[in-house]
């Protein structure tokens, strides 16, 4: 069954006549998404240090440090269909992951579509990871203990960044993929079974994809669809989280299976009663905290310093 808290949220959104994202212009969709967080997200937990940064090319970043010392690092990419979302919409998620993992978290404000279409977000993601490793000493992090992570579109970018790092002979230590987009063709069975009624719909997926990557000929590019990458071997250990009532559920499972089949170390967990986007909604969905605690434990273990 659908989680009763998730059902209550969906019913409230209908009652309040929250407009579906695909009926809005991008600027309006961004505003609605930003405003919704005040209702669905918990208060931001305090951290030892939170600071605004930027790469040498001006890409905005936000660094979260839960403690002093030389920490492992998670480079995090927010969700939002490559079209909405920003550092603020995922501030609570990044703070929570930092506390749960003991790692520093570097959130990336990558360029959004339709102003910046594919592969702009990919280029920003790859550049941010390279910058973080290059600036590790200044950030107070260990360049040998760097992971990537993200939710939805951000999970897509994290998966792609992990492949790019391997291809650059600079492999990462872990990847955290939360209901990731892995196949832009959107043909997995859950796109049919969960395509309407559970917040993320087929209509909204088409809206996001139309802004980010309208050229169907590019949907099979591995930088858009990492599930279709020719080589998925030698990638960092992964935790893949999905939601049972999410159109993206099956492509997340397919990617976890493909990583495992290629010889990688993978853990897969489906929150069977949840909807897409649930990890950002900890004020109203209890399982958001459960998922982030699980992710934090995975990162703590995967990024633990090697024994002397």
XYZ file of C-alpha atoms in Angstrom:
308
model
C 0.000 0.000 0.000
C 0.980 3.626 -0.402
C 2.423 5.082 2.799
C -0.474 6.828 4.608
C 1.654 9.925 5.132
C 2.437 10.060 1.420
C -1.236 9.585 0.569
C -2.199 12.424 2.911
C 0.377 14.685 1.264
C -0.903 13.908 -2.236
C -4.495 14.530 -1.146
C -3.517 17.838 0.448
C -1.789 18.953 -2.740
C -4.968 18.219 -4.678
C -7.057 20.048 -2.070
C -4.765 23.076 -2.197
C -4.781 22.944 -5.999
C -1.006 22.856 -6.276
C -0.433 23.088 -10.037
C 1.360 20.162 -11.692
C 4.854 21.117 -12.774
C 4.166 20.416 -16.447
C 1.511 23.164 -16.488
C 3.995 25.855 -15.450
C 6.752 27.872 -17.048
C 10.197 27.009 -15.672
C 10.435 30.197 -13.585
C 7.044 29.495 -12.001
C 7.935 25.856 -11.378
C 11.122 26.886 -9.623
C 9.218 29.289 -7.378
C 6.558 26.715 -6.425
C 9.236 24.101 -5.716
C 11.192 26.492 -3.527
C 8.085 27.576 -1.612
C 6.927 24.003 -0.977
C 10.007 23.197 1.049
C 8.804 25.343 3.960
C 5.885 22.951 4.413
C 7.530 19.591 3.716
C 11.080 19.991 5.037
C 12.281 19.901 8.650
C 14.156 22.783 10.206
C 17.791 22.812 9.019
C 19.999 21.176 11.635
C 23.010 23.233 12.754
C 26.499 22.284 11.587
C 30.015 23.240 12.598
C 30.578 25.155 9.363
C 28.502 26.053 6.290
C 30.010 28.334 3.687
C 29.411 29.570 0.154
C 32.122 28.815 -2.392
C 32.616 28.879 -6.143
C 34.856 27.133 -8.626
C 37.409 29.061 -10.658
C 34.790 29.298 -13.426
C 32.190 30.776 -11.077
C 30.056 27.673 -10.473
C 28.288 28.236 -7.106
C 28.872 25.672 -4.368
C 27.982 25.251 -0.706
C 30.252 23.370 1.683
C 28.862 21.664 4.789
C 31.283 20.473 7.462
C 29.934 18.572 10.483
C 33.252 18.627 12.361
C 36.820 19.850 12.309
C 39.683 17.837 10.848
C 40.376 16.184 7.513
C 37.082 14.683 6.401
C 35.810 12.521 3.587
C 33.729 14.400 1.033
C 30.394 13.824 -0.690
C 29.847 15.957 -3.808
C 26.056 16.284 -4.020
C 23.808 17.153 -6.965
C 20.227 18.213 -6.228
C 17.161 16.836 -7.949
C 14.617 18.760 -9.985
C 14.656 17.377 -13.509
C 17.693 19.494 -14.468
C 15.190 22.380 -14.596
C 14.215 23.307 -11.022
C 15.886 23.076 -7.610
C 18.948 24.778 -6.170
C 21.231 24.880 -3.141
C 18.388 25.989 -0.881
C 15.845 23.337 -1.907
C 18.288 20.629 -0.815
C 19.951 22.405 2.093
C 18.293 20.200 4.728
C 19.186 17.003 2.826
C 22.842 18.040 2.608
C 22.997 19.029 6.275
C 21.361 15.768 7.309
C 23.721 13.684 5.177
C 26.729 15.523 6.617
C 25.620 14.772 10.174
C 24.636 11.171 9.434
C 27.851 10.339 7.579
C 30.418 12.475 9.389
C 31.552 13.625 5.938
C 31.800 17.068 4.453
C 29.203 17.678 1.751
C 29.777 19.927 -1.242
C 26.491 20.904 -2.917
C 26.711 21.955 -6.559
C 24.462 24.616 -8.114
C 24.798 23.311 -11.667
C 23.291 25.182 -14.593
C 19.617 24.516 -15.298
C 17.572 23.954 -18.445
C 16.069 25.276 -20.613
C 18.533 28.154 -20.367
C 21.360 25.606 -20.349
C 20.456 22.322 -22.007
C 22.282 18.982 -21.991
C 25.184 18.505 -21.509
C 25.682 21.714 -19.468
C 24.651 20.071 -16.180
C 26.920 17.094 -16.911
C 29.846 19.374 -17.663
C 29.262 21.250 -14.396
C 29.022 18.020 -12.407
C 32.267 16.628 -13.789
C 34.018 19.965 -13.348
C 32.833 20.258 -9.733
C 34.231 16.847 -8.821
C 37.582 17.665 -10.422
C 37.684 21.042 -8.672
C 36.890 19.485 -5.289
C 39.729 16.982 -5.567
C 42.130 19.653 -6.772
C 41.162 21.953 -3.878
C 40.994 19.191 -1.270
C 43.626 20.720 0.987
C 41.862 24.089 1.090
C 38.521 22.364 1.751
C 40.003 20.263 4.559
C 39.038 16.974 2.902
C 40.823 13.806 1.846
C 41.047 13.579 -1.978
C 41.244 9.791 -1.707
C 37.864 9.632 0.075
C 35.514 11.439 -2.298
C 32.032 10.218 -3.215
C 29.298 11.562 -5.454
C 25.604 11.536 -4.721
C 22.301 12.983 -5.763
C 18.573 12.461 -6.037
C 16.556 12.039 -9.238
C 18.250 14.228 -11.885
C 21.054 14.672 -9.369
C 21.375 10.901 -9.101
C 21.728 10.829 -12.862
C 24.533 13.396 -12.685
C 26.253 11.502 -9.872
C 26.217 8.248 -11.850
C 27.613 10.010 -14.907
C 30.293 11.787 -12.849
C 31.406 8.444 -11.413
C 31.843 7.002 -14.910
C 33.686 10.126 -16.074
C 36.056 9.958 -13.089
C 36.876 6.332 -13.864
C 37.527 7.191 -17.499
C 39.839 10.001 -16.371
C 41.810 7.430 -14.309
C 40.798 9.264 -11.127
C 38.182 6.905 -9.638
C 35.886 7.874 -6.807
C 35.309 5.993 -3.560
C 31.508 5.678 -3.565
C 28.269 6.762 -5.214
C 24.909 7.437 -3.577
C 22.075 7.279 -6.115
C 18.623 8.209 -4.802
C 15.815 7.333 -7.259
C 18.161 8.188 -10.128
C 17.242 8.790 -13.752
C 19.297 6.201 -15.616
C 17.508 5.773 -18.968
C 16.189 8.870 -20.720
C 14.019 6.718 -22.973
C 11.649 6.213 -19.999
C 10.516 2.780 -21.110
C 10.787 0.757 -17.898
C 7.519 -0.878 -16.683
C 7.183 1.444 -13.661
C 6.741 4.377 -16.032
C 3.420 2.736 -16.920
C 2.327 1.384 -13.537
C 3.325 4.543 -11.626
C 2.946 7.086 -14.399
C 0.005 8.968 -12.901
C -1.138 9.921 -9.421
C 2.085 9.813 -7.423
C 3.525 13.341 -7.680
C 6.044 12.623 -10.464
C 4.013 11.767 -13.556
C 4.686 10.865 -17.163
C 3.578 14.378 -18.091
C 6.101 15.985 -15.763
C 8.860 13.637 -16.909
C 8.169 14.695 -20.480
C 8.203 18.350 -19.400
C 11.591 17.994 -17.709
C 13.070 16.028 -20.569
C 11.706 18.503 -23.104
C 13.533 21.334 -21.385
C 16.772 19.463 -20.725
C 17.151 17.124 -23.696
C 14.503 17.588 -26.387
C 16.587 15.833 -29.057
C 15.475 12.193 -28.998
C 18.624 11.197 -30.871
C 20.650 12.046 -27.752
C 18.579 10.048 -25.273
C 20.915 7.073 -25.746
C 24.038 9.126 -25.004
C 25.510 7.587 -21.837
C 25.905 11.060 -20.341
C 22.099 11.285 -20.414
C 21.361 7.583 -19.833
C 24.153 5.981 -17.782
C 22.337 2.639 -17.933
C 23.310 2.571 -21.623
C 27.033 3.168 -21.032
C 29.140 0.639 -22.924
C 31.309 -0.107 -19.892
C 30.043 -0.152 -16.311
C 33.009 -2.006 -14.840
C 35.450 -0.643 -12.243
C 32.985 1.839 -10.768
C 32.842 2.867 -7.104
C 30.709 0.951 -4.652
C 27.119 2.139 -4.757
C 23.981 2.507 -2.728
C 20.896 2.823 -4.931
C 17.638 3.859 -3.239
C 14.279 3.827 -5.000
C 10.606 4.367 -4.132
C 7.874 1.835 -4.849
C 5.360 4.350 -6.237
C 7.853 6.151 -8.451
C 7.929 6.019 -12.261
C 11.727 5.839 -11.953
C 11.705 2.781 -9.686
C 12.525 0.154 -12.297
C 15.324 2.059 -14.027
C 16.968 2.532 -10.627
C 16.753 -1.228 -10.066
C 17.997 -1.881 -13.592
C 21.025 0.303 -12.951
C 21.781 -1.411 -9.650
C 21.559 -4.781 -11.390
C 23.747 -3.584 -14.269
C 26.386 -2.330 -11.823
C 26.312 -5.663 -10.013
C 26.515 -7.619 -13.260
C 29.591 -5.588 -14.188
C 31.322 -6.703 -11.006
C 30.792 -3.664 -8.804
C 29.864 -3.669 -5.131
C 26.238 -2.514 -4.912
C 23.501 -2.267 -2.323
C 19.908 -1.706 -3.437
C 16.992 -0.699 -1.223
C 13.461 0.141 -2.372
C 11.194 2.052 -0.017
C 8.178 0.179 -1.292
C 5.451 2.503 0.050
C 7.041 5.814 -0.944
C 6.736 8.337 -3.757
C 9.342 10.112 -5.824
C 11.031 12.969 -3.995
C 10.324 11.634 -0.513
C 13.800 12.127 0.974
C 13.393 15.913 0.926
C 10.083 15.771 2.821
C 11.141 14.808 6.337
C 8.651 17.115 8.044
C 5.705 15.116 6.690
C 7.188 11.726 5.707
C 8.924 9.753 8.455
C 10.700 7.458 6.013
C 12.674 10.410 4.648
C 14.709 10.379 7.841
C 15.076 6.610 7.633
C 16.422 6.824 4.085
C 18.892 9.596 4.875
C 20.118 7.741 7.961
C 20.674 4.661 5.806
C 22.539 6.761 3.233
C 24.644 8.350 5.951
C 25.619 4.955 7.339
C 26.605 3.757 3.884
C 28.816 6.804 3.339
C 30.375 6.518 6.793
C 31.414 2.944 6.040
C 32.376 3.412 2.395
C 34.478 6.517 3.108
C 36.098 5.367 6.337
C 39.866 5.987 6.402
C 42.005 2.994 5.641
C 43.593 1.339 8.643
C 47.250 2.177 9.129
